[in-house]
Amino acid sequence: KISDVRIMQIELPQEVRKSVYARMEKERFAVAQSIRSRGEEQAKKITSDADRQRDVILAEANRQAAEIRGAGDAAAAATYAKAYGQDPKFFEFYRSLDAYKQAFDQGGSTFVMNPASPFFRYFRAPSDASSKP
């Protein structure tokens, strides 16, 4: 009487074994590729969300900056208007200094202008400056 039968080892023929291993390798490769694809998809989604958030934040910051610049320009204009009302000659002198600064900050010091031009009125001697506009 046989009471127990056990299979201890099964050996596949070499050709079958190679095809089994090749199939297993293809399945593992497909799983790995699927995981990589999902990861790349998630990375693209995260990147696009971050880019969108960056654009929103920059747009809001630019809007606020423009608002602040506008308020500063308005305050400066009001201050200039007030200064002009108090002492028009000083205001004219101050604005000329600003014009000189902007002209000389351009990097050159050569001007092709008539020396009698009102632009140079503060470069002349005090008696000449008061006699010409």
CSV table of C-alpha atoms in Angstrom, one decimal:
chain,number,residue,atom,x,y,z
A,1,LYS,CA,0.0,0.0,0.0
A,2,ILE,CA,1.3,3.5,-0.9
A,3,SER,CA,0.5,6.0,1.8
A,4,ASP,CA,2.3,9.2,0.6
A,5,VAL,CA,3.7,10.5,-2.7
A,6,ARG,CA,5.7,13.8,-2.8
A,7,ILE,CA,7.3,15.6,-5.6
A,8,MET,CA,10.6,16.9,-4.4
A,9,GLN,CA,11.7,18.8,-7.5
A,10,ILE,CA,10.5,19.5,-11.0
A,11,GLU,CA,13.1,20.4,-13.5
A,12,LEU,CA,11.9,22.0,-16.7
A,13,PRO,CA,13.6,21.3,-19.9
A,14,GLN,CA,16.2,24.0,-20.9
A,15,GLU,CA,14.1,25.4,-23.7
A,16,VAL,CA,11.0,25.7,-21.6
A,17,ARG,CA,12.9,27.2,-18.7
A,18,LYS,CA,14.3,29.9,-20.9
A,19,SER,CA,10.9,30.8,-22.2
A,20,VAL,CA,9.4,30.8,-18.7
A,21,TYR,CA,12.2,33.1,-17.5
A,22,ALA,CA,11.8,35.4,-20.5
A,23,ARG,CA,8.0,35.7,-19.9
A,24,MET,CA,8.6,36.4,-16.2
A,25,GLU,CA,11.2,39.1,-17.1
A,26,LYS,CA,8.7,40.7,-19.6
A,27,GLU,CA,6.0,40.8,-16.9
A,28,ARG,CA,8.3,42.4,-14.4
A,29,PHE,CA,9.5,44.9,-17.0
A,30,ALA,CA,5.9,45.8,-17.9
A,31,VAL,CA,5.0,46.3,-14.2
A,32,ALA,CA,8.1,48.5,-13.7
A,33,GLN,CA,7.3,50.5,-16.8
A,34,SER,CA,3.8,51.0,-15.6
A,35,ILE,CA,5.0,52.3,-12.2
A,36,ARG,CA,7.5,54.6,-13.9
A,37,SER,CA,4.8,55.9,-16.2
A,38,ARG,CA,2.5,56.7,-13.3
A,39,GLY,CA,5.4,58.4,-11.5
A,40,GLU,CA,6.2,60.6,-14.6
A,41,GLU,CA,2.5,61.5,-14.9
A,42,GLN,CA,2.4,62.5,-11.3
A,43,ALA,CA,5.6,64.5,-11.7
A,44,LYS,CA,4.2,66.4,-14.7
A,45,LYS,CA,1.0,67.1,-12.8
A,46,ILE,CA,2.9,68.4,-9.8
A,47,THR,CA,5.1,70.6,-12.0
A,48,SER,CA,2.2,72.0,-13.9
A,49,ASP,CA,0.4,72.8,-10.6
A,50,ALA,CA,3.5,74.5,-9.2
A,51,ASP,CA,3.9,76.5,-12.5
A,52,ARG,CA,0.3,77.6,-12.3
A,53,GLN,CA,0.7,78.6,-8.7
A,54,ARG,CA,3.9,80.5,-9.5
A,55,ASP,CA,2.1,82.4,-12.3
A,56,VAL,CA,-0.8,83.3,-10.0
A,57,ILE,CA,1.5,84.5,-7.2
A,58,LEU,CA,3.6,86.6,-9.6
A,59,ALA,CA,0.6,88.1,-11.2
A,60,GLU,CA,-0.7,89.1,-7.8
A,61,ALA,CA,2.7,90.5,-6.7
A,62,ASN,CA,3.0,92.5,-9.9
A,63,ARG,CA,-0.5,93.9,-9.4
A,64,GLN,CA,0.3,94.9,-5.8
A,65,ALA,CA,3.6,96.4,-7.0
A,66,ALA,CA,1.9,98.5,-9.6
A,67,GLU,CA,-0.7,99.6,-7.0
A,68,ILE,CA,2.1,100.7,-4.6
A,69,ARG,CA,4.0,102.4,-7.4
A,70,GLY,CA,0.9,104.3,-8.4
A,71,ALA,CA,0.3,105.4,-4.9
A,72,GLY,CA,3.9,106.5,-4.6
A,73,ASP,CA,3.7,108.4,-7.9
A,74,ALA,CA,0.5,110.1,-6.8
A,75,ALA,CA,2.1,111.1,-3.4
A,76,ALA,CA,5.2,112.4,-5.2
A,77,ALA,CA,3.1,114.4,-7.7
A,78,ALA,CA,1.1,115.9,-4.7
A,79,THR,CA,4.4,116.8,-3.0
A,80,TYR,CA,5.7,118.4,-6.2
A,81,ALA,CA,2.5,120.3,-6.7
A,82,LYS,CA,2.6,121.6,-3.1
A,83,ALA,CA,6.3,122.5,-3.4
A,84,TYR,CA,5.6,124.3,-6.6
A,85,GLY,CA,2.8,126.3,-5.0
A,86,GLN,CA,5.0,127.3,-2.1
A,87,ASP,CA,8.1,128.4,-4.0
A,88,PRO,CA,7.9,128.1,-7.8
A,89,LYS,CA,11.5,129.3,-8.3
A,90,PHE,CA,13.0,126.6,-6.0
A,91,PHE,CA,10.8,124.0,-7.6
A,92,GLU,CA,12.1,125.0,-11.0
A,93,PHE,CA,15.6,124.8,-9.7
A,94,TYR,CA,15.0,121.4,-8.2
A,95,ARG,CA,13.5,120.0,-11.4
A,96,SER,CA,16.5,121.4,-13.3
A,97,LEU,CA,18.8,119.5,-11.0
A,98,ASP,CA,16.8,116.3,-11.7
A,99,ALA,CA,17.1,117.0,-15.4
A,100,TYR,CA,20.9,117.5,-15.1
A,101,LYS,CA,21.2,114.2,-13.2
A,102,GLN,CA,19.3,112.3,-15.8
A,103,ALA,CA,21.2,113.8,-18.6
A,104,PHE,CA,24.6,113.2,-17.1
A,105,ASP,CA,23.8,109.7,-15.9
A,106,GLN,CA,23.6,108.5,-19.5
A,107,GLY,CA,27.3,108.0,-19.5
A,108,GLY,CA,28.3,110.8,-21.8
A,109,SER,CA,29.1,114.4,-21.1
A,110,THR,CA,28.9,115.8,-24.6
A,111,PHE,CA,25.9,117.9,-25.4
A,112,VAL,CA,25.2,119.5,-28.8
A,113,MET,CA,23.0,122.4,-27.6
A,114,ASN,CA,23.0,126.1,-27.8
A,115,PRO,CA,24.8,127.4,-24.7
A,116,ALA,CA,22.1,130.0,-24.3
A,117,SER,CA,19.6,127.2,-24.0
A,118,PRO,CA,17.3,127.4,-20.9
A,119,PHE,CA,18.7,123.9,-20.0
A,120,PHE,CA,22.0,125.5,-19.0
A,121,ARG,CA,20.6,128.5,-17.1
A,122,TYR,CA,21.9,127.3,-13.7
A,123,PHE,CA,25.4,126.8,-15.1
A,124,ARG,CA,25.7,130.5,-15.9
A,125,ALA,CA,26.9,133.2,-13.6
A,126,PRO,CA,24.2,134.5,-11.2
A,127,SER,CA,23.8,137.8,-13.1
A,128,ASP,CA,23.4,135.9,-16.4
A,129,ALA,CA,21.0,133.3,-15.0
A,130,SER,CA,18.6,135.9,-13.7
A,131,SER,CA,18.6,138.0,-17.0
A,132,LYS,CA,17.8,135.1,-19.3
A,133,PRO,CA,14.8,132.7,-19.1
